[in-house]
Amino acid sequence: MTYDIDRIEALLDEGVRDKVYPGAVWAVGDANGIRAQGIAGVLDPDEPDVPMRADTVFDAASLTKILAVWSCIGALWEDGALDLDQPLGTFWPEVSGQPLDAVTTRQLLTHTAGLPLRAQLKNLYGTDKEDIRRGVLHERLHRPPGEAVEYTDRAALILGYLAERLSGQTLDHLATVRIWQPLGMDSTRFGPLPDQIADRCAPTELDRDTDTHLKGTAHDFSARLLGGVCGIAGAFTVLDDLAAFLRYMLDTSTAPQRAGFGPGWTATSLTIQTGTLAPVRGLFWHTAPGTAPVDDVWVHYGFTGTGTWISPRQGRWAALLTNKLYYTRDRQPLADVRNAFRGLAFSPGGSAPM
């Protein structure tokens, strides 16, 4: 397997110069490990002499949905504790007789459950965690289940609650014990981070209340409202931990121990699960923009500027971590960089590496 490292570095350096992000950390590899990696830019523009580092800690944002929720739901599915097509109301008393009664886990994982499109937790339910939980689980649907594919943070929030219900554990403990510890992901954890770890964290958006950039505290408001732990966001991670996670998805024998999910869950998730609906989705993962089904390249992003790609057919994975929110919420400049990065990391036509 070969990569055009010079072109990847030039692409990411250009993103720094254009102020798409202050800095970036990236890697590409296969089941055997990292094949190429690098850094670009600085950790914090206010400290221009401090470069980005390979062990910089990033606010994973919606990658939490993969690292914690998707993986833990997969563990429960492989345990036989969860049927993806069983209506939630038939085994979850909290939603029995409520709008979620007939919704299935598969519909939540494919964003076809008909949930409200925005979280708006504080506006709708206040600040008490139990009031928020009750409100989310009893909220009316935006449309009938199975009618459309519409991305919403609420799907992951509900699945996080479901994982806690079925396991009898909090989401952070469940993810740590069933996923992160077995894979050796020792730097992945929910925030807020202790000061000694936050010092290595890439700062994100300016907090108007404190007039400082968030660092070690989740950018996502819902995660902060819920104390740092929820299915939507809140996890922090480093490049090496993502590499371990993605390698395991390609080959479970690469890990120190077997994690809660295995090849059955990965294979099911990285296939189209939305039938004739568009845009097509697997289970939480979706096909990478600009690719065809034959390419078999799947992706999940985080709003802070994170992203992971994987292709079982090509036997490859890639990760790109940035703190683009330091500058802007504008999505398009980073989208262009991401798509170009993906194009350099994966082969068109889905050819396997040599």
Coordinates of N, CA and C in Angstrom, one line a residue, residues 81-282:
A81 N -28.6 -9.3 23.6 CA -29.5 -8.5 24.5 C -30.4 -7.5 23.7
L82 N -30.2 -7.4 22.4 CA -30.9 -6.4 21.6 C -31.2 -6.9 20.3
D83 N -32.5 -6.8 19.9 CA -33.0 -7.1 18.5 C -33.2 -5.8 17.8
L84 N -32.5 -5.6 16.7 CA -32.5 -4.3 16.1 C -33.9 -4.0 15.5
D85 N -34.7 -5.0 15.3 CA -36.0 -4.7 14.6 C -37.2 -4.9 15.6
Q86 N -37.0 -5.0 16.9 CA -38.0 -5.1 17.8 C -38.5 -3.7 18.3
P87 N -39.7 -3.4 18.2 CA -40.2 -2.1 18.6 C -39.8 -1.8 20.1
L88 N -39.3 -0.6 20.3 CA -38.7 -0.2 21.6 C -39.8 -0.4 22.7
G89 N -41.0 -0.1 22.4 CA -42.0 -0.1 23.5 C -42.3 -1.5 24.0
T90 N -41.9 -2.6 23.2 CA -42.2 -3.9 23.7 C -41.2 -4.4 24.8
F91 N -40.1 -3.7 25.0 CA -39.1 -4.1 26.0 C -38.6 -3.0 26.8
W92 N -39.0 -1.8 26.6 CA -38.5 -0.6 27.3 C -39.7 0.1 27.9
P93 N -40.0 -0.1 29.1 CA -41.2 0.4 29.7 C -41.3 2.0 29.7
E94 N -40.2 2.7 29.7 CA -40.2 4.1 29.6 C -40.8 4.7 28.4
V95 N -40.7 3.9 27.3 CA -41.3 4.4 26.0 C -42.5 3.7 25.6
S96 N -43.0 2.7 26.3 CA -44.2 2.0 26.0 C -45.4 3.0 26.1
G97 N -46.2 3.0 25.0 CA -47.3 3.9 24.9 C -46.9 5.3 24.5
Q98 N -45.7 5.6 24.3 CA -45.2 6.9 23.9 C -44.9 6.9 22.4
P99 N -44.6 8.1 21.8 CA -44.4 8.1 20.4 C -43.3 7.2 19.9
L100 N -42.3 6.9 20.8 CA -41.2 6.0 20.4 C -41.6 4.5 20.5
D101 N -42.8 4.2 20.9 CA -43.2 2.8 21.1 C -42.9 1.9 19.9
A102 N -43.3 2.4 18.7 CA -43.1 1.5 17.5 C -41.8 1.7 16.8
V103 N -41.0 2.6 17.3 CA -39.7 2.8 16.6 C -38.7 1.7 17.0
T104 N -37.8 1.3 16.1 CA -36.9 0.3 16.3 C -35.5 0.8 16.5
T105 N -34.6 0.0 17.0 CA -33.2 0.4 17.1 C -32.6 0.6 15.8
R106 N -32.9 -0.2 14.8 CA -32.4 -0.1 13.5 C -32.8 1.3 12.9
Q107 N -34.0 1.7 13.1 CA -34.4 3.1 12.6 C -33.6 4.2 13.3
L108 N -33.3 4.0 14.6 CA -32.5 5.0 15.2 C -31.1 5.1 14.6
L109 N -30.5 3.9 14.4 CA -29.2 3.8 13.8 C -29.1 4.3 12.4
T110 N -30.2 4.3 11.6 CA -30.2 4.7 10.3 C -30.8 6.1 10.1
H111 N -31.1 6.8 11.2 CA -31.7 8.1 11.2 C -33.0 8.1 10.4
T112 N -33.8 7.1 10.5 CA -35.1 7.0 9.9 C -36.2 6.9 10.9
A113 N -36.0 7.2 12.1 CA -37.0 7.1 13.2 C -38.0 8.2 13.2
G114 N -37.8 9.2 12.4 CA -38.8 10.3 12.4 C -38.7 11.2 13.6
L115 N -37.5 11.3 14.2 CA -37.3 12.1 15.4 C -37.3 13.6 15.1
P116 N -37.5 14.5 16.0 CA -37.3 15.9 15.8 C -35.8 16.1 15.4
L117 N -35.6 17.1 14.5 CA -34.3 17.3 13.9 C -33.3 18.0 14.7
R118 N -33.8 18.7 15.7 CA -32.8 19.4 16.6 C -33.0 19.0 18.0
A119 N -31.9 19.1 18.8 CA -32.0 18.7 20.2 C -32.8 19.6 21.1
Q120 N -32.3 20.9 21.2 CA -33.0 21.9 21.9 C -33.4 21.5 23.3
L121 N -32.5 20.8 24.0 CA -32.8 20.2 25.3 C -33.2 21.2 26.4
K122 N -32.4 22.2 26.5 CA -32.6 23.2 27.6 C -33.9 24.0 27.3
N123 N -34.1 24.4 26.0 CA -35.3 25.1 25.7 C -36.6 24.4 26.0
L124 N -36.5 23.1 25.7 CA -37.8 22.3 25.8 C -38.0 21.6 27.2
Y125 N -36.9 21.3 27.8 CA -37.0 20.5 29.0 C -36.3 21.0 30.3
G126 N -35.6 22.1 30.1 CA -34.9 22.7 31.3 C -33.5 22.1 31.5
T127 N -33.0 22.1 32.7 CA -31.6 21.7 33.0 C -31.5 20.5 33.8
D128 N -32.6 20.0 34.4 CA -32.5 18.7 35.2 C -32.3 17.5 34.3
K129 N -31.4 16.7 34.6 CA -31.1 15.5 33.7 C -32.3 14.6 33.6
E130 N -33.0 14.3 34.7 CA -34.1 13.4 34.6 C -35.3 14.0 33.8
D131 N -35.5 15.3 33.9 CA -36.5 16.0 33.1 C -36.1 15.9 31.6
I132 N -34.9 16.1 31.3 CA -34.4 16.0 29.9 C -34.6 14.6 29.4
R133 N -34.2 13.6 30.2 CA -34.4 12.2 29.7 C -35.9 11.9 29.5
R134 N -36.7 12.3 30.4 CA -38.1 12.0 30.3 C -38.7 12.7 29.0
G135 N -38.3 14.0 28.9 CA -38.8 14.7 27.7 C -38.3 14.2 26.4
V136 N -37.1 13.7 26.3 CA -36.6 13.2 25.1 C -37.3 11.8 24.7
L137 N -37.5 11.0 25.7 CA -38.1 9.7 25.5 C -39.6 9.8 25.3
H138 N -40.2 10.9 25.6 CA -41.7 11.0 25.4 C -42.0 12.1 24.4
E139 N -41.0 12.6 23.7 CA -41.3 13.7 22.7 C -42.0 13.1 21.5
R140 N -42.9 13.9 20.9 CA -43.6 13.4 19.7 C -42.6 13.4 18.5
L141 N -43.0 12.6 17.5 CA -42.1 12.4 16.4 C -42.3 13.5 15.4
H142 N -41.3 13.8 14.6 CA -41.4 14.8 13.5 C -42.1 14.3 12.3
R143 N -42.0 13.0 12.1 CA -42.7 12.3 10.9 C -42.8 10.8 11.3
P144 N -43.6 10.0 10.5 CA -43.7 8.6 10.8 C -42.4 7.9 10.6
P145 N -42.1 6.9 11.4 CA -40.8 6.1 11.3 C -40.7 5.5 9.9
G146 N -39.5 5.4 9.4 CA -39.3 4.7 8.1 C -39.6 5.5 6.9
E147 N -40.0 6.8 7.0 CA -40.4 7.6 5.9 C -39.3 8.3 5.2
A148 N -38.2 8.7 6.0 CA -37.2 9.5 5.4 C -35.9 9.3 6.2
V149 N -34.8 9.6 5.6 CA -33.5 9.6 6.3 C -33.2 11.1 6.6
E150 N -33.1 11.4 7.9 CA -32.9 12.7 8.4 C -32.0 12.7 9.6
Y151 N -30.8 13.2 9.5 CA -29.8 13.1 10.6 C -30.3 13.9 11.8
T152 N -30.2 13.4 12.9 CA -30.6 14.1 14.2 C -29.8 13.6 15.3
D153 N -29.3 14.5 16.2 CA -28.5 14.1 17.4 C -29.4 13.3 18.3
R154 N -30.7 13.4 18.3 CA -31.5 12.7 19.2 C -31.4 11.2 19.1
A155 N -31.1 10.7 17.9 CA -31.0 9.3 17.7 C -29.9 8.7 18.6
A156 N -28.8 9.3 18.7 CA -27.7 8.9 19.5 C -28.0 9.1 21.0
L157 N -28.6 10.2 21.3 CA -29.0 10.4 22.7 C -29.9 9.3 23.2
I158 N -30.9 8.9 22.4 CA -31.8 7.9 22.8 C -31.1 6.5 22.9
L159 N -30.2 6.2 21.9 CA -29.5 5.0 21.9 C -28.6 4.9 23.1
G160 N -28.0 6.0 23.5 CA -27.2 6.1 24.7 C -28.0 5.7 26.0
Y161 N -29.2 6.3 26.1 CA -30.1 5.9 27.1 C -30.5 4.4 27.1
L162 N -30.7 3.9 25.9 CA -31.0 2.5 25.7 C -29.9 1.6 26.2
A163 N -28.7 2.0 25.8 CA -27.5 1.2 26.2 C -27.4 1.1 27.7
E164 N -27.7 2.3 28.4 CA -27.6 2.3 29.8 C -28.7 1.5 30.4
R165 N -29.9 1.5 29.8 CA -31.0 0.7 30.3 C -30.7 -0.8 30.3
L166 N -30.2 -1.2 29.1 CA -30.0 -2.7 28.9 C -28.8 -3.2 29.7
S167 N -27.8 -2.4 29.9 CA -26.5 -2.8 30.6 C -26.5 -2.5 32.1
G168 N -27.4 -1.6 32.5 CA -27.4 -1.2 33.9 C -26.1 -0.4 34.3
Q169 N -25.5 0.2 33.3 CA -24.3 1.0 33.5 C -24.4 2.3 32.9
T170 N -23.7 3.3 33.3 CA -23.6 4.6 32.7 C -22.9 4.4 31.3
L171 N -23.2 5.3 30.4 CA -22.6 5.2 29.1 C -21.1 5.3 29.1
D172 N -20.5 6.2 29.9 CA -19.1 6.3 30.0 C -18.4 5.1 30.6
H173 N -19.0 4.5 31.6 CA -18.5 3.2 32.2 C -18.6 2.1 31.2
L174 N -19.7 2.0 30.5 CA -19.9 0.9 29.6 C -18.9 1.0 28.4
A175 N -18.7 2.2 27.9 CA -17.8 2.3 26.8 C -16.4 2.0 27.2
T176 N -16.0 2.5 28.4 CA -14.7 2.2 28.9 C -14.4 0.8 29.1
V177 N -15.3 0.1 29.7 CA -15.1 -1.4 30.0 C -15.2 -2.3 28.8
R178 N -16.2 -2.0 28.0 CA -16.5 -2.9 26.9 C -15.7 -2.6 25.6
I179 N -15.3 -1.3 25.5 CA -14.7 -1.0 24.2 C -13.3 -0.4 24.4
W180 N -13.1 0.7 25.1 CA -11.9 1.4 25.1 C -10.8 0.7 25.8
Q181 N -11.0 0.1 27.0 CA -10.0 -0.6 27.7 C -9.5 -1.9 26.9
P182 N -10.4 -2.7 26.4 CA -9.9 -3.9 25.6 C -9.1 -3.5 24.4
L183 N -9.4 -2.4 23.8 CA -8.6 -1.9 22.6 C -7.4 -1.1 22.9
G184 N -7.1 -0.9 24.2 CA -5.9 -0.2 24.6 C -6.1 1.3 24.3
M185 N -7.3 1.8 24.3 CA -7.6 3.2 24.0 C -7.5 4.0 25.3
D186 N -6.3 4.1 25.8 CA -6.2 4.6 27.2 C -6.3 6.2 27.3
S187 N -6.3 6.9 26.2 CA -6.4 8.3 26.2 C -7.8 8.8 25.8
T188 N -8.8 7.8 25.6 CA -10.1 8.2 25.2 C -11.0 8.2 26.4
R189 N -11.7 9.2 26.6 CA -12.6 9.4 27.8 C -13.6 10.5 27.6
F190 N -14.6 10.5 28.4 CA -15.6 11.6 28.4 C -15.0 12.7 29.2
G191 N -15.4 14.0 28.9 CA -15.0 15.1 29.6 C -16.0 15.4 30.7
P192 N -15.8 16.5 31.4 CA -14.6 17.5 31.3 C -13.3 16.8 31.7
L193 N -12.2 17.2 31.0 CA -10.9 16.6 31.3 C -10.2 17.3 32.5
P194 N -9.4 16.5 33.2 CA -8.6 17.1 34.3 C -7.6 18.0 33.6
D195 N -7.1 19.0 34.4 CA -6.2 20.0 33.9 C -5.0 19.5 33.1
Q196 N -4.4 18.4 33.7 CA -3.1 17.9 33.1 C -3.4 17.3 31.7
I197 N -4.6 16.8 31.4 CA -4.9 16.3 30.1 C -5.4 17.4 29.2
A198 N -6.2 18.3 29.8 CA -6.7 19.5 29.0 C -5.6 20.3 28.5
D199 N -4.4 20.3 29.1 CA -3.3 21.1 28.6 C -2.9 20.6 27.2
R200 N -3.1 19.3 26.9 CA -2.7 18.7 25.6 C -3.9 18.8 24.6
C201 N -5.0 19.4 25.0 CA -6.2 19.4 24.2 C -6.2 20.6 23.2
A202 N -6.6 20.3 22.0 CA -6.8 21.3 21.0 C -8.0 22.2 21.3
P203 N -7.8 23.5 21.4 CA -8.9 24.4 21.8 C -9.9 24.5 20.6
T204 N -11.2 24.7 21.0 CA -12.2 24.8 19.9 C -12.8 26.2 19.9
E205 N -14.1 26.3 20.0 CA -14.8 27.6 19.8 C -14.6 28.5 21.0
L206 N -14.7 29.8 20.8 CA -14.6 30.8 21.8 C -15.9 30.8 22.6
D207 N -15.7 30.6 24.0 CA -16.8 30.6 24.9 C -17.1 32.1 25.3
R208 N -18.3 32.6 24.9 CA -18.6 34.0 25.1 C -18.7 34.3 26.6
D209 N -19.0 33.3 27.4 CA -19.2 33.5 28.9 C -17.9 33.8 29.5
T210 N -16.8 33.1 29.1 CA -15.5 33.2 29.7 C -14.5 33.9 28.9
D211 N -14.8 34.2 27.6 CA -13.9 34.9 26.7 C -12.7 34.1 26.5
T212 N -12.8 32.8 26.6 CA -11.7 31.9 26.3 C -12.1 30.7 25.4
H213 N -11.2 30.2 24.6 CA -11.6 29.0 23.8 C -11.7 27.8 24.6
L214 N -12.8 27.0 24.3 CA -13.0 25.8 25.1 C -11.9 24.8 24.9
K215 N -11.4 24.2 26.0 CA -10.3 23.3 26.0 C -10.4 22.3 27.1
G216 N -10.8 21.1 26.7 CA -11.0 20.0 27.7 C -12.4 19.9 28.2
T217 N -13.3 20.8 27.7 CA -14.7 20.8 28.0 C -15.4 20.7 26.6
A218 N -16.4 19.8 26.5 CA -17.0 19.5 25.2 C -17.6 20.8 24.6
H219 N -17.4 21.0 23.3 CA -18.1 22.1 22.7 C -19.6 21.9 22.6
D220 N -20.0 20.7 22.4 CA -21.5 20.5 22.2 C -22.2 20.9 23.5
F221 N -23.2 21.7 23.3 CA -24.0 22.3 24.4 C -24.8 21.2 25.1
S222 N -25.3 20.2 24.3 CA -26.1 19.2 25.0 C -25.2 18.3 25.9
A223 N -24.0 18.0 25.5 CA -23.1 17.3 26.3 C -22.7 18.0 27.6
R224 N -22.5 19.3 27.4 CA -22.2 20.1 28.6 C -23.4 20.2 29.6
L225 N -24.6 20.3 29.0 CA -25.8 20.4 29.8 C -26.0 19.1 30.6
L226 N -25.6 18.0 30.0 CA -25.8 16.7 30.7 C -24.5 16.2 31.5
G227 N -23.7 17.2 31.8 CA -22.5 16.9 32.6 C -21.3 16.3 31.9
G228 N -21.3 16.3 30.6 CA -20.2 15.9 29.8 C -20.4 14.5 29.2
V229 N -21.3 13.7 29.7 CA -21.5 12.4 29.2 C -22.9 12.2 28.5
C230 N -23.0 12.0 27.2 CA -24.2 11.7 26.6 C -23.9 11.0 25.2
G231 N -24.9 10.5 24.6 CA -24.7 9.8 23.3 C -24.4 10.8 22.1
I232 N -24.7 12.0 22.3 CA -24.5 13.0 21.2 C -23.1 13.3 21.0
A233 N -22.4 13.6 22.1 CA -21.0 14.1 22.0 C -20.4 14.0 23.4
G234 N -19.2 14.5 23.6 CA -18.6 14.6 24.9 C -17.3 13.8 25.1
A235 N -17.0 12.9 24.2 CA -15.8 12.1 24.3 C -14.6 12.9 23.7
F236 N -13.4 12.6 24.3 CA -12.2 13.2 23.8 C -11.3 12.0 23.4
T237 N -10.4 12.2 22.4 CA -9.6 11.1 22.0 C -8.3 11.6 21.3
V238 N -7.4 10.7 21.0 CA -6.2 11.0 20.3 C -6.0 10.1 19.1
L239 N -5.1 10.4 18.2 CA -5.0 9.7 16.9 C -4.7 8.2 17.1
D240 N -3.8 7.9 18.0 CA -3.4 6.5 18.2 C -4.6 5.7 18.7
D241 N -5.5 6.2 19.5 CA -6.6 5.5 19.9 C -7.6 5.2 18.8
L242 N -7.8 6.2 17.9 CA -8.6 6.1 16.7 C -8.0 5.0 15.8
A243 N -6.7 5.0 15.7 CA -6.1 4.0 14.8 C -6.4 2.6 15.4
A244 N -6.3 2.4 16.7 CA -6.6 1.1 17.3 C -8.0 0.7 17.1
F245 N -8.9 1.6 17.2 CA -10.3 1.3 17.0 C -10.6 0.9 15.5
L246 N -10.0 1.7 14.6 CA -10.3 1.4 13.2 C -9.6 0.1 12.7
R247 N -8.4 -0.2 13.2 CA -7.7 -1.4 12.9 C -8.6 -2.6 13.4
Y248 N -9.1 -2.5 14.6 CA -9.9 -3.5 15.2 C -11.2 -3.8 14.3
M249 N -11.7 -2.7 13.7 CA -12.9 -2.9 12.8 C -12.5 -3.7 11.6
L250 N -11.3 -3.6 11.1 CA -10.8 -4.4 10.0 C -10.4 -5.8 10.4
D251 N -9.9 -5.9 11.6 CA -9.4 -7.3 12.0 C -9.3 -7.3 13.5
T252 N -10.2 -8.1 14.1 CA -10.3 -8.1 15.6 C -9.1 -8.7 16.3
S253 N -8.3 -9.4 15.5 CA -7.1 -10.0 16.2 C -6.0 -9.0 16.5
T254 N -6.2 -7.7 16.0 CA -5.1 -6.7 16.2 C -5.2 -6.1 17.6
A255 N -6.2 -6.4 18.4 CA -6.4 -5.7 19.7 C -5.8 -6.6 20.8
P256 N -5.4 -5.9 21.9 CA -4.9 -6.7 23.1 C -6.0 -7.7 23.6
Q257 N -7.3 -7.3 23.6 CA -8.4 -8.1 24.0 C -9.5 -7.9 23.0
R258 N -10.5 -8.9 23.1 CA -11.6 -8.7 22.2 C -12.6 -7.7 22.9
A259 N -12.9 -6.7 22.1 CA -13.9 -5.7 22.5 C -15.3 -6.2 22.5
G260 N -16.3 -5.4 22.9 CA -17.6 -5.9 23.0 C -18.3 -6.2 21.6
F261 N -17.9 -5.5 20.6 CA -18.4 -5.8 19.3 C -17.4 -6.5 18.4
G262 N -17.8 -7.2 17.4 CA -16.9 -7.9 16.5 C -17.2 -7.7 15.1
P263 N -16.7 -8.6 14.2 CA -16.8 -8.5 12.8 C -18.3 -8.5 12.3
G264 N -19.1 -9.2 13.0 CA -20.5 -9.3 12.6 C -21.2 -7.9 12.7
W265 N -20.9 -7.2 13.7 CA -21.5 -5.8 13.9 C -20.9 -4.9 12.8
T266 N -19.6 -5.0 12.6 CA -19.0 -4.1 11.6 C -19.5 -4.4 10.2
A267 N -19.6 -5.6 9.9 CA -20.1 -6.0 8.5 C -21.6 -5.5 8.3
T268 N -22.4 -5.7 9.4 CA -23.8 -5.3 9.3 C -23.9 -3.8 9.1
S269 N -23.1 -3.1 9.9 CA -23.1 -1.6 9.9 C -22.6 -0.9 8.7
L270 N -21.6 -1.6 8.0 CA -21.0 -1.0 6.8 C -21.6 -1.6 5.6
T271 N -23.0 -1.7 5.6 CA -23.7 -2.1 4.4 C -25.0 -1.2 4.4
I272 N -25.5 -0.9 3.2 CA -26.6 0.0 3.1 C -27.8 -0.6 3.8
Q273 N -28.4 0.2 4.7 CA -29.5 -0.3 5.6 C -30.8 0.5 5.3
T274 N -30.8 1.4 4.4 CA -31.9 2.3 4.2 C -32.7 2.0 3.0
G275 N -32.5 0.9 2.3 CA -33.3 0.5 1.2 C -33.3 1.5 0.1
T276 N -34.5 2.0 -0.4 CA -34.5 2.9 -1.5 C -34.5 4.4 -1.0
L277 N -34.4 4.6 0.3 CA -34.4 6.0 0.8 C -33.0 6.6 0.6
A278 N -33.0 7.9 0.4 CA -31.8 8.6 0.2 C -31.7 9.8 1.2
P279 N -30.5 10.1 1.7 CA -29.2 9.5 1.3 C -29.0 8.2 2.0
V280 N -28.2 7.3 1.4 CA -28.1 6.0 1.9 C -27.2 6.0 3.2
R281 N -27.6 5.1 4.1 CA -26.8 5.0 5.3 C -26.7 3.5 5.7
G282 N -25.6 3.2 6.4 CA -25.4 2.0 7.1 C -26.0 2.2 8.5

